[in-house]
Amino acid sequence: MNNAKAHQLIFLGAAQEVTGSCHLLETAGKRYLLDCGILQGEGSEEQAFSFDPAAIDAVILSHVHLDHSGRLPRLVRGGFRGSIYCTEGTARLLPILLKDALSLYLRDLDYENLRRERAGKELLRPEYDDLDVERALALCEPSTYGVLQAIGADVNLVFHDAGHILGSAIVELHLGAGESTKTLVFSGDLGNPDTSLMPEPTLLRHADVVLMEGTYGDRNHRSFDDTIAEFEEVLAAASADNGNILIPAFAIGRTQELLFQLGVMYHQGKLQGWRVYLDSPMGGAVTEVYEQMRHDWHAKDRAVMSEYRSRTLSEFLPCLTVTASVEESMALNHVKSGAIIIAGSGMCTGGRIRHHFKHRLWQKNTHLVFVGFQAQGTLGRILVNGVKKIKLFGQEIMVRAKVHTLGGFSAHAGQQQLLDWAAGFVDSPRFYLVHGEPDALQALAKALWSQHQIEAVVATRGAGVHF
């Protein structure tokens, strides 16, 4: 391979799908993974690697969400011993997320093995354990935004704020030396500038290759003002129904934004008669990290907190209760009305939200509010699509609750915001689109060309490109 084509990028995940972010970069005889995320929804049982984990020299982690980080313990179990490069925010959040994911995984494995034992089938062995999680965490090397660091011979890395969640990063890699240097930019997940807490995604100017997400490549979000107005309409409707509101929310990012916006509404006098319950131990732990790292929030939102002399989101939202124990969570089943229950998981693939579905989804005065993307094959997507009956915990449950989707709360950039970010590059780089369903990526590719004459290729899993 000559110097002009000295680098290869192979798309191993999140190629025409939203989960399982993982891309292999081969350069200067070294192998780097950009993300190492789990699959969720359809095909999620397939978590095996198509490469030898021991042959990977380092992982560059864009952010902590499981679809970007969740297979790190499995990577370590397979023999990986390199560095995991990430931001400080990601390093602070990763122990919370990986330990919680392990707990849920082992619980589900115990349930499956009990079912297998009853059927006389061979039991499954765990694919990773707590030691693998601890080893993965020990490999993390955190850094701050905007700092150039050498991670290999003629391989230099800079993280930029992606504005998606705390610690989320745009990855900028400089490969080679002198005039032959090539710049690869991996967007990670780009944030929605209209939402709260996080700054706007950093605009970069120079690259030879751009790997860009396209989760919402086929549509724009409603304006945030319209989203808040719609949320207020849901509150009014649920109040008139003498009911409760269920909100499946990702423990990292979406939960903290919801608490902040509910705090704003509280101080505007719009939450009278409502109690807010954060029914997520992980969500509570993550919220504490967010509060400790308020210096990474958007300045305008820090100012709002200061205006009300609030050091924490609990102080900012006095009607908030964090239900840590199982007993406290179960007690919510007896609340007849006036409860806003925020619980994980965000796509309803696990967690306490499913137990609340069991107790409330069949009630006509329940309002179910989705505030984030629901991947194909997840329970959340099935409910958004209007299913009338689901099966949970071995029981059939009628869906009589009113279902609402508030896309303006999304932590992902909408189509126009993606286009604006892409247009910032002045070097006419080659674009490859990932982290989106096929229709969304095709729509984004067409829009990039029609608006900015940017030719973009929709990545295919297993395909490789040289540059």
Short mmCIF file of C-alpha atoms in Angstrom, two decimals:
data_model
loop_
_atom_site.label_atom_id
_atom_site.label_comp_id
_atom_site.label_asym_id
_atom_site.label_seq_id
_atom_site.Cartn_x
_atom_site.Cartn_y
_atom_site.Cartn_z
CA MET A 1 0.00 0.00 0.00
CA ASN A 2 1.49 3.34 -1.00
CA ASN A 3 1.52 6.43 1.20
CA ALA A 4 -1.49 7.93 -0.56
CA LYS A 5 -3.58 4.92 0.47
CA ALA A 6 -1.86 4.05 3.75
CA HIS A 7 -4.99 3.89 5.89
CA GLN A 8 -8.01 1.61 5.84
CA LEU A 9 -11.36 2.10 7.57
CA ILE A 10 -13.74 -0.86 7.91
CA PHE A 11 -17.37 -0.42 9.00
CA LEU A 12 -18.20 -3.12 11.53
CA GLY A 13 -21.37 -1.76 13.13
CA ALA A 14 -23.96 1.02 13.03
CA ALA A 15 -23.83 0.65 9.25
CA GLN A 16 -27.42 1.18 8.05
CA GLU A 17 -28.54 0.63 11.64
CA VAL A 18 -28.53 2.84 14.71
CA THR A 19 -26.90 0.60 17.33
CA GLY A 20 -23.64 -1.34 17.54
CA SER A 21 -21.27 1.52 16.68
CA CYS A 22 -17.87 0.03 15.82
CA HIS A 23 -15.36 0.87 13.07
CA LEU A 24 -11.86 -0.50 12.56
CA LEU A 25 -9.04 1.81 11.51
CA GLU A 26 -5.81 0.22 10.26
CA THR A 27 -2.84 2.56 9.95
CA ALA A 28 0.94 2.31 10.33
CA GLY A 29 0.67 -1.36 11.22
CA LYS A 30 -1.70 -0.64 14.11
CA ARG A 31 -5.42 -1.34 14.58
CA TYR A 32 -7.75 1.09 16.33
CA LEU A 33 -11.44 0.70 17.09
CA LEU A 34 -13.67 3.73 16.86
CA ASP A 35 -16.28 2.76 19.48
CA CYS A 36 -17.18 -0.73 20.66
CA GLY A 37 -20.95 -0.71 21.14
CA ILE A 38 -23.60 -3.35 21.64
CA LEU A 39 -26.42 -4.13 19.27
CA GLN A 40 -29.94 -3.37 20.50
CA GLY A 41 -33.29 -4.42 19.07
CA GLU A 42 -33.38 -6.87 16.17
CA GLY A 43 -30.30 -9.10 16.06
CA SER A 44 -29.15 -7.96 19.50
CA GLU A 45 -28.29 -11.52 20.51
CA GLU A 46 -25.35 -11.38 18.06
CA GLN A 47 -22.54 -9.66 19.99
CA ALA A 48 -19.57 -11.67 18.67
CA PHE A 49 -16.58 -9.90 17.14
CA SER A 50 -15.55 -10.37 13.51
CA PHE A 51 -11.89 -9.76 14.49
CA ASP A 52 -9.42 -10.89 17.13
CA PRO A 53 -9.79 -8.55 20.15
CA ALA A 54 -6.18 -9.25 21.15
CA ALA A 55 -5.01 -7.76 17.85
CA ILE A 56 -6.59 -4.35 18.60
CA ASP A 57 -4.05 -1.77 19.78
CA ALA A 58 -6.44 0.84 21.18
CA VAL A 59 -10.07 1.93 21.35
CA ILE A 60 -11.16 5.51 20.76
CA LEU A 61 -14.50 6.02 22.47
CA SER A 62 -16.81 8.79 21.26
CA HIS A 63 -19.13 8.61 24.28
CA VAL A 64 -20.54 6.37 26.97
CA HIS A 65 -23.91 5.21 25.61
CA LEU A 66 -24.04 1.42 25.46
CA ASP A 67 -24.49 1.30 21.70
CA HIS A 68 -21.02 2.89 21.58
CA SER A 69 -19.30 1.39 24.65
CA GLY A 70 -21.20 -1.70 25.77
CA ARG A 71 -18.96 -4.40 24.29
CA LEU A 72 -15.76 -3.15 25.94
CA PRO A 73 -15.86 -5.86 28.66
CA ARG A 74 -16.32 -8.54 26.00
CA LEU A 75 -13.36 -7.03 24.13
CA VAL A 76 -11.23 -7.38 27.25
CA ARG A 77 -12.48 -10.94 27.81
CA GLY A 78 -11.27 -11.67 24.26
CA GLY A 79 -7.73 -10.53 25.02
CA PHE A 80 -7.71 -6.76 24.39
CA ARG A 81 -5.11 -5.02 26.56
CA GLY A 82 -4.64 -1.67 24.82
CA SER A 83 -5.65 1.82 25.90
CA ILE A 84 -9.21 3.13 25.80
CA TYR A 85 -9.04 6.82 24.92
CA CYS A 86 -12.00 8.93 26.01
CA THR A 87 -12.95 12.27 27.53
CA GLU A 88 -13.03 12.98 31.25
CA GLY A 89 -16.84 13.00 31.29
CA THR A 90 -16.96 9.60 29.60
CA ALA A 91 -14.43 8.16 32.06
CA ARG A 92 -16.57 9.39 34.98
CA LEU A 93 -19.77 7.88 33.58
CA LEU A 94 -18.43 4.60 32.20
CA PRO A 95 -18.22 2.72 35.55
CA ILE A 96 -21.88 3.51 36.27
CA LEU A 97 -23.05 2.34 32.88
CA LEU A 98 -20.96 -0.81 32.47
CA LYS A 99 -21.67 -2.07 36.00
CA ASP A 100 -25.39 -1.52 35.56
CA ALA A 101 -25.31 -3.26 32.17
CA LEU A 102 -23.49 -6.24 33.71
CA SER A 103 -26.08 -6.52 36.48
CA LEU A 104 -28.94 -6.57 33.97
CA TYR A 105 -27.10 -9.01 31.70
CA LEU A 106 -26.42 -11.49 34.52
CA ARG A 107 -30.01 -11.22 35.75
CA ASP A 108 -31.35 -12.00 32.26
CA LEU A 109 -28.81 -14.83 31.92
CA ASP A 110 -30.01 -16.38 35.20
CA TYR A 111 -33.59 -16.20 33.95
CA GLU A 112 -32.65 -17.80 30.62
CA ASN A 113 -30.66 -20.56 32.32
CA LEU A 114 -33.56 -21.34 34.64
CA ARG A 115 -35.78 -21.70 31.58
CA ARG A 116 -33.15 -23.92 29.91
CA GLU A 117 -32.70 -26.07 33.02
CA ARG A 118 -36.44 -26.72 33.19
CA ALA A 119 -36.36 -27.74 29.51
CA GLY A 120 -33.30 -29.98 29.98
CA LYS A 121 -31.13 -27.81 27.76
CA GLU A 122 -27.45 -26.91 28.13
CA LEU A 123 -26.87 -23.85 30.31
CA LEU A 124 -25.23 -20.72 28.94
CA ARG A 125 -21.99 -19.38 30.36
CA PRO A 126 -21.57 -15.62 30.88
CA GLU A 127 -19.75 -13.89 28.04
CA TYR A 128 -18.09 -11.51 30.52
CA ASP A 129 -18.04 -10.77 34.25
CA ASP A 130 -17.22 -8.08 36.81
CA LEU A 131 -13.47 -8.68 36.42
CA ASP A 132 -13.73 -7.89 32.71
CA VAL A 133 -15.59 -4.67 33.53
CA GLU A 134 -12.91 -3.64 36.02
CA ARG A 135 -10.14 -4.43 33.55
CA ALA A 136 -11.84 -2.35 30.88
CA LEU A 137 -12.23 0.60 33.25
CA ALA A 138 -8.55 0.36 34.22
CA LEU A 139 -7.56 0.76 30.56
CA CYS A 140 -9.27 4.16 30.20
CA GLU A 141 -7.06 7.17 29.53
CA PRO A 142 -9.20 10.32 29.85
CA SER A 143 -8.34 13.67 28.33
CA THR A 144 -9.92 17.08 27.91
CA TYR A 145 -11.46 18.62 24.82
CA GLY A 146 -9.15 20.36 22.37
CA VAL A 147 -5.91 18.72 23.55
CA LEU A 148 -3.74 17.02 20.90
CA GLN A 149 -2.31 13.72 22.13
CA ALA A 150 -0.07 11.17 20.44
CA ILE A 151 -1.58 7.68 20.67
CA GLY A 152 0.82 5.93 18.30
CA ALA A 153 3.61 6.50 15.81
CA ASP A 154 2.33 9.31 13.58
CA VAL A 155 -1.20 8.96 15.04
CA ASN A 156 -2.51 12.01 16.91
CA LEU A 157 -5.92 12.42 18.50
CA VAL A 158 -8.05 15.41 19.47
CA PHE A 159 -11.49 15.26 21.10
CA HIS A 160 -14.03 18.03 20.41
CA ASP A 161 -17.36 18.55 22.19
CA ALA A 162 -20.16 16.82 20.26
CA GLY A 163 -22.90 18.40 22.40
CA HIS A 164 -24.78 15.07 22.66
CA ILE A 165 -24.36 14.07 26.31
CA LEU A 166 -21.82 14.80 29.02
CA GLY A 167 -18.40 13.80 27.70
CA SER A 168 -19.57 13.12 24.14
CA ALA A 169 -16.88 13.75 21.55
CA ILE A 170 -16.17 14.34 17.91
CA VAL A 171 -13.00 12.37 17.17
CA GLU A 172 -10.31 14.04 15.06
CA LEU A 173 -7.37 11.85 14.04
CA HIS A 174 -4.21 12.98 12.25
CA LEU A 175 -2.60 10.02 10.51
CA GLY A 176 0.94 10.10 9.11
CA ALA A 177 3.52 12.88 9.06
CA GLY A 178 4.39 15.89 6.95
CA GLU A 179 2.63 16.50 3.66
CA SER A 180 1.25 12.95 3.60
CA THR A 181 -0.77 13.48 6.80
CA LYS A 182 -4.43 12.58 6.48
CA THR A 183 -7.19 13.77 8.79
CA LEU A 184 -10.08 11.48 9.73
CA VAL A 185 -13.06 12.98 11.58
CA PHE A 186 -15.60 10.73 13.26
CA SER A 187 -18.65 12.70 14.37
CA GLY A 188 -19.77 10.26 17.06
CA ASP A 189 -23.33 11.28 17.91
CA LEU A 190 -23.90 14.97 17.19
CA GLY A 191 -26.09 16.81 19.65
CA ASN A 192 -29.25 18.79 19.05
CA PRO A 193 -28.36 22.47 19.58
CA ASP A 194 -31.94 23.30 20.59
CA THR A 195 -31.95 21.11 23.69
CA SER A 196 -30.71 21.92 27.19
CA LEU A 197 -27.51 21.47 29.20
CA MET A 198 -25.01 20.58 26.45
CA PRO A 199 -23.19 23.14 24.26
CA GLU A 200 -23.60 23.11 20.48
CA PRO A 201 -21.47 20.56 18.57
CA THR A 202 -18.06 21.88 17.62
CA LEU A 203 -17.73 22.91 13.98
CA LEU A 204 -14.59 21.55 12.32
CA ARG A 205 -13.09 22.90 9.11
CA HIS A 206 -10.51 20.42 7.86
CA ALA A 207 -10.65 16.72 7.05
CA ASP A 208 -9.86 14.23 4.32
CA VAL A 209 -12.46 11.69 5.45
CA VAL A 210 -15.56 12.31 7.56
CA LEU A 211 -17.51 9.51 9.20
CA MET A 212 -20.83 11.11 10.12
CA GLU A 213 -23.91 9.88 11.96
CA GLY A 214 -27.35 10.20 10.37
CA THR A 215 -29.85 9.04 13.00
CA TYR A 216 -32.31 11.76 11.98
CA GLY A 217 -30.99 12.20 8.46
CA ASP A 218 -34.49 12.13 6.97
CA ARG A 219 -36.28 14.68 9.17
CA ASN A 220 -36.01 17.72 11.37
CA HIS A 221 -37.18 17.95 14.94
CA ARG A 222 -40.02 20.17 16.00
CA SER A 223 -38.77 23.45 17.42
CA PHE A 224 -37.97 23.24 21.11
CA ASP A 225 -40.59 25.86 21.95
CA ASP A 226 -43.22 23.76 20.14
CA THR A 227 -41.98 20.64 21.96
CA ILE A 228 -42.33 22.29 25.36
CA ALA A 229 -45.81 23.52 24.37
CA GLU A 230 -46.75 19.97 23.35
CA PHE A 231 -45.38 18.64 26.64
CA GLU A 232 -47.57 21.12 28.49
CA GLU A 233 -50.55 19.85 26.49
CA VAL A 234 -49.73 16.30 27.60
CA LEU A 235 -49.61 17.50 31.22
CA ALA A 236 -53.02 19.15 30.82
CA ALA A 237 -54.53 16.07 29.17
CA ALA A 238 -53.17 13.71 31.84
CA SER A 239 -54.43 16.03 34.56
CA ALA A 240 -57.89 16.09 32.97
CA ASP A 241 -57.80 12.28 32.83
CA ASN A 242 -56.80 12.16 36.49
CA GLY A 243 -53.91 9.99 35.33
CA ASN A 244 -50.17 9.53 35.36
CA ILE A 245 -47.35 10.04 32.87
CA LEU A 246 -44.70 7.45 32.02
CA ILE A 247 -41.49 8.60 30.33
CA PRO A 248 -38.94 5.99 29.18
CA ALA A 249 -35.66 7.88 29.20
CA PHE A 250 -31.99 7.13 28.75
CA ALA A 251 -30.27 7.42 32.13
CA ILE A 252 -27.50 9.50 30.59
CA GLY A 253 -28.44 12.79 28.96
CA ARG A 254 -32.16 12.61 28.39
CA THR A 255 -33.01 12.11 32.05
CA GLN A 256 -30.97 15.13 33.16
CA GLU A 257 -32.44 17.31 30.42
CA LEU A 258 -35.95 16.30 31.43
CA LEU A 259 -35.24 17.13 35.07
CA PHE A 260 -33.87 20.52 34.05
CA GLN A 261 -36.86 21.35 31.84
CA LEU A 262 -39.31 20.16 34.49
CA GLY A 263 -37.45 22.44 36.91
CA VAL A 264 -37.98 25.37 34.55
CA MET A 265 -41.69 24.48 34.33
CA TYR A 266 -41.90 24.20 38.12
CA HIS A 267 -40.56 27.73 38.56
CA GLN A 268 -43.06 28.91 35.94
CA GLY A 269 -45.88 27.47 38.04
CA LYS A 270 -46.74 24.76 35.48
CA LEU A 271 -46.27 21.66 37.66
CA GLN A 272 -48.83 22.36 40.35
CA GLY A 273 -50.31 19.09 41.59
CA TRP A 274 -47.59 16.94 39.99
CA ARG A 275 -44.89 14.85 41.61
CA VAL A 276 -41.85 13.80 39.59
CA TYR A 277 -40.26 10.41 40.29
CA LEU A 278 -36.88 9.44 38.91
CA ASP A 279 -37.23 5.67 39.15
CA SER A 280 -33.72 4.80 38.12
CA PRO A 281 -30.77 4.19 40.45
CA MET A 282 -28.42 4.60 37.51
CA GLY A 283 -30.19 7.79 36.47
CA GLY A 284 -29.67 9.15 39.97
CA ALA A 285 -25.97 8.28 39.96
CA VAL A 286 -25.49 9.83 36.52
CA THR A 287 -27.31 12.97 37.61
CA GLU A 288 -24.78 13.39 40.42
CA VAL A 289 -21.92 13.26 37.88
CA TYR A 290 -23.72 15.83 35.71
CA GLU A 291 -24.02 18.11 38.74
CA GLN A 292 -20.34 17.65 39.60
CA MET A 293 -19.36 18.61 36.02
CA ARG A 294 -21.60 21.62 35.56
CA HIS A 295 -18.62 23.44 34.04
CA ASP A 296 -19.28 21.39 30.88
CA TRP A 297 -22.92 22.56 30.63
CA HIS A 298 -24.06 25.31 28.32
CA ALA A 299 -23.47 28.68 29.97
CA LYS A 300 -27.11 29.76 29.62
CA ASP A 301 -28.36 26.75 31.57
CA ARG A 302 -25.74 27.20 34.29
CA ALA A 303 -27.04 30.77 34.59
CA VAL A 304 -30.63 29.56 35.03
CA MET A 305 -29.57 27.26 37.88
CA SER A 306 -27.63 30.09 39.50
CA GLU A 307 -30.62 32.43 39.21
CA TYR A 308 -32.59 30.10 41.49
CA ARG A 309 -29.56 29.41 43.70
CA SER A 310 -29.74 25.72 42.88
CA ARG A 311 -26.60 23.63 43.12
CA THR A 312 -28.35 20.40 42.15
CA LEU A 313 -31.24 19.39 39.94
CA SER A 314 -33.07 18.17 43.05
CA GLU A 315 -32.87 21.69 44.50
CA PHE A 316 -34.01 23.09 41.14
CA LEU A 317 -36.99 20.68 41.03
CA PRO A 318 -38.37 20.47 44.61
CA CYS A 319 -41.19 18.08 43.65
CA LEU A 320 -38.62 15.44 42.58
CA THR A 321 -38.21 12.12 44.38
CA VAL A 322 -35.46 9.66 43.44
CA THR A 323 -36.65 6.10 44.07
CA ALA A 324 -33.50 4.07 44.58
CA SER A 325 -34.78 0.80 46.08
CA VAL A 326 -36.99 -1.85 44.50
CA GLU A 327 -39.50 -1.33 47.32
CA GLU A 328 -39.74 2.41 46.56
CA SER A 329 -40.22 1.62 42.89
CA MET A 330 -42.98 -0.89 43.62
CA ALA A 331 -44.73 1.64 45.85
CA LEU A 332 -45.30 3.82 42.78
CA ASN A 333 -47.82 1.23 41.57
CA HIS A 334 -50.21 2.54 44.21
CA VAL A 335 -50.04 6.19 43.09
CA LYS A 336 -53.45 6.83 41.52
CA SER A 337 -52.72 10.11 39.73
CA GLY A 338 -50.42 13.12 39.50
CA ALA A 339 -47.17 11.20 38.97
CA ILE A 340 -44.58 11.82 36.26
CA ILE A 341 -42.45 8.66 36.32
CA ILE A 342 -39.12 8.77 34.49
CA ALA A 343 -37.49 5.34 34.19
CA GLY A 344 -35.12 3.38 31.98
CA SER A 345 -34.47 1.94 29.63
CA GLY A 346 -34.86 4.59 26.97
CA MET A 347 -35.92 2.11 24.28
CA CYS A 348 -37.88 -0.04 26.77
CA THR A 349 -35.58 -3.02 26.20
CA GLY A 350 -35.18 -3.55 29.96
CA GLY A 351 -35.22 -1.73 33.26
CA ARG A 352 -38.01 -0.54 35.54
CA ILE A 353 -40.08 1.08 32.79
CA ARG A 354 -41.27 -2.38 31.72
CA HIS A 355 -42.66 -3.03 35.21
CA HIS A 356 -44.55 0.26 35.03
CA PHE A 357 -45.91 -0.85 31.65
CA LYS A 358 -47.21 -4.03 33.31
CA HIS A 359 -49.11 -2.00 35.90
CA ARG A 360 -50.24 0.99 33.85
CA LEU A 361 -50.12 0.44 30.08
CA TRP A 362 -53.62 -1.04 30.07
CA GLN A 363 -55.10 1.98 31.88
CA LYS A 364 -56.80 4.57 29.68
CA ASN A 365 -55.72 7.47 31.87
CA THR A 366 -52.01 6.63 31.47
CA HIS A 367 -50.03 8.86 29.11
CA LEU A 368 -46.84 7.35 27.66
CA VAL A 369 -44.34 9.95 26.42
CA PHE A 370 -41.36 9.02 24.22
CA VAL A 371 -38.58 11.59 24.20
CA GLY A 372 -35.88 9.76 22.22
CA PHE A 373 -35.16 7.62 19.19
CA GLN A 374 -36.60 4.09 19.25
CA ALA A 375 -34.54 1.62 17.24
CA GLN A 376 -36.09 -0.94 14.94
CA GLY A 377 -37.15 -4.05 16.85
CA THR A 378 -37.23 -2.47 20.31
CA LEU A 379 -40.36 -2.46 22.46
CA GLY A 380 -40.33 1.34 22.31
CA ARG A 381 -40.48 1.29 18.51
CA ILE A 382 -43.31 -1.26 18.59
CA LEU A 383 -45.34 0.99 20.90
CA VAL A 384 -44.62 4.11 18.83
CA ASN A 385 -45.87 2.21 15.78
CA GLY A 386 -49.25 1.76 17.48
CA VAL A 387 -49.39 -1.88 18.61
CA LYS A 388 -52.56 -2.68 20.57
CA LYS A 389 -51.22 -5.55 22.66
CA ILE A 390 -47.79 -6.58 23.97
CA LYS A 391 -46.42 -9.51 25.97
CA LEU A 392 -44.39 -8.76 29.10
CA PHE A 393 -43.25 -11.12 31.85
CA GLY A 394 -45.27 -13.91 30.26
CA GLN A 395 -48.49 -11.89 30.26
CA GLU A 396 -50.50 -10.24 27.51
CA ILE A 397 -51.07 -6.54 28.20
CA MET A 398 -53.50 -4.35 26.31
CA VAL A 399 -52.14 -0.95 25.24
CA ARG A 400 -54.84 1.51 26.20
CA ALA A 401 -52.49 4.30 27.26
CA LYS A 402 -52.24 7.39 25.08
CA VAL A 403 -48.86 7.41 23.32
CA HIS A 404 -47.04 10.68 22.58
CA THR A 405 -43.72 11.28 20.81
CA LEU A 406 -41.82 14.49 21.58
CA GLY A 407 -39.01 14.46 19.03
CA GLY A 408 -37.76 17.90 20.02
CA PHE A 409 -36.20 16.41 23.15
CA SER A 410 -33.89 14.29 21.03
CA ALA A 411 -30.19 14.52 21.88
CA HIS A 412 -29.37 13.89 18.20
CA ALA A 413 -29.08 16.60 15.57
CA GLY A 414 -31.95 16.79 13.08
CA GLN A 415 -31.41 16.73 9.33
CA GLN A 416 -30.79 20.45 8.84
CA GLN A 417 -28.42 20.56 11.79
CA LEU A 418 -26.47 17.64 10.30
CA LEU A 419 -26.32 19.43 6.96
CA ASP A 420 -25.07 22.63 8.60
CA TRP A 421 -22.36 20.74 10.48
CA ALA A 422 -21.21 18.94 7.33
CA ALA A 423 -21.10 22.20 5.38
CA GLY A 424 -18.49 23.57 7.77
CA PHE A 425 -15.69 21.58 6.15
CA VAL A 426 -13.71 23.54 3.56
CA ASP A 427 -11.52 20.75 2.15
CA SER A 428 -14.21 18.77 0.28
CA PRO A 429 -13.62 15.61 2.34
CA ARG A 430 -15.07 12.22 1.49
CA PHE A 431 -18.18 11.57 3.58
CA TYR A 432 -19.37 8.18 4.82
CA LEU A 433 -22.71 7.99 6.61
CA VAL A 434 -23.28 5.68 9.58
CA HIS A 435 -25.53 5.30 12.65
CA GLY A 436 -28.86 5.54 10.88
CA GLU A 437 -31.48 3.34 9.32
CA PRO A 438 -31.23 2.94 5.52
CA ASP A 439 -33.98 5.39 4.57
CA ALA A 440 -32.60 8.07 6.88
CA LEU A 441 -29.07 7.73 5.51
CA GLN A 442 -30.21 7.76 1.88
CA ALA A 443 -32.28 10.88 2.54
CA LEU A 444 -29.31 12.55 4.21
CA ALA A 445 -27.02 11.66 1.30
CA LYS A 446 -29.47 13.22 -1.17
CA ALA A 447 -29.83 16.35 0.94
CA LEU A 448 -26.05 16.74 1.30
CA TRP A 449 -25.72 16.71 -2.46
CA SER A 450 -28.70 18.93 -3.25
CA GLN A 451 -27.88 21.57 -0.64
CA HIS A 452 -24.07 21.54 -0.54
CA GLN A 453 -22.87 19.35 -3.43
CA ILE A 454 -21.33 16.99 -0.90
CA GLU A 455 -21.11 13.46 -2.25
CA ALA A 456 -21.70 11.00 0.58
CA VAL A 457 -21.59 7.21 0.62
CA VAL A 458 -23.90 5.20 2.87
CA ALA A 459 -21.63 2.78 4.74
CA THR A 460 -22.22 -0.95 4.43
CA ARG A 461 -21.26 -3.34 7.20
CA GLY A 462 -18.02 -5.13 6.41
CA ALA A 463 -17.04 -2.72 3.66
CA GLY A 464 -13.64 -1.06 3.76
CA VAL A 465 -12.31 2.19 2.31
CA HIS A 466 -8.71 3.25 1.75
CA PHE A 467 -7.39 6.80 1.95
#
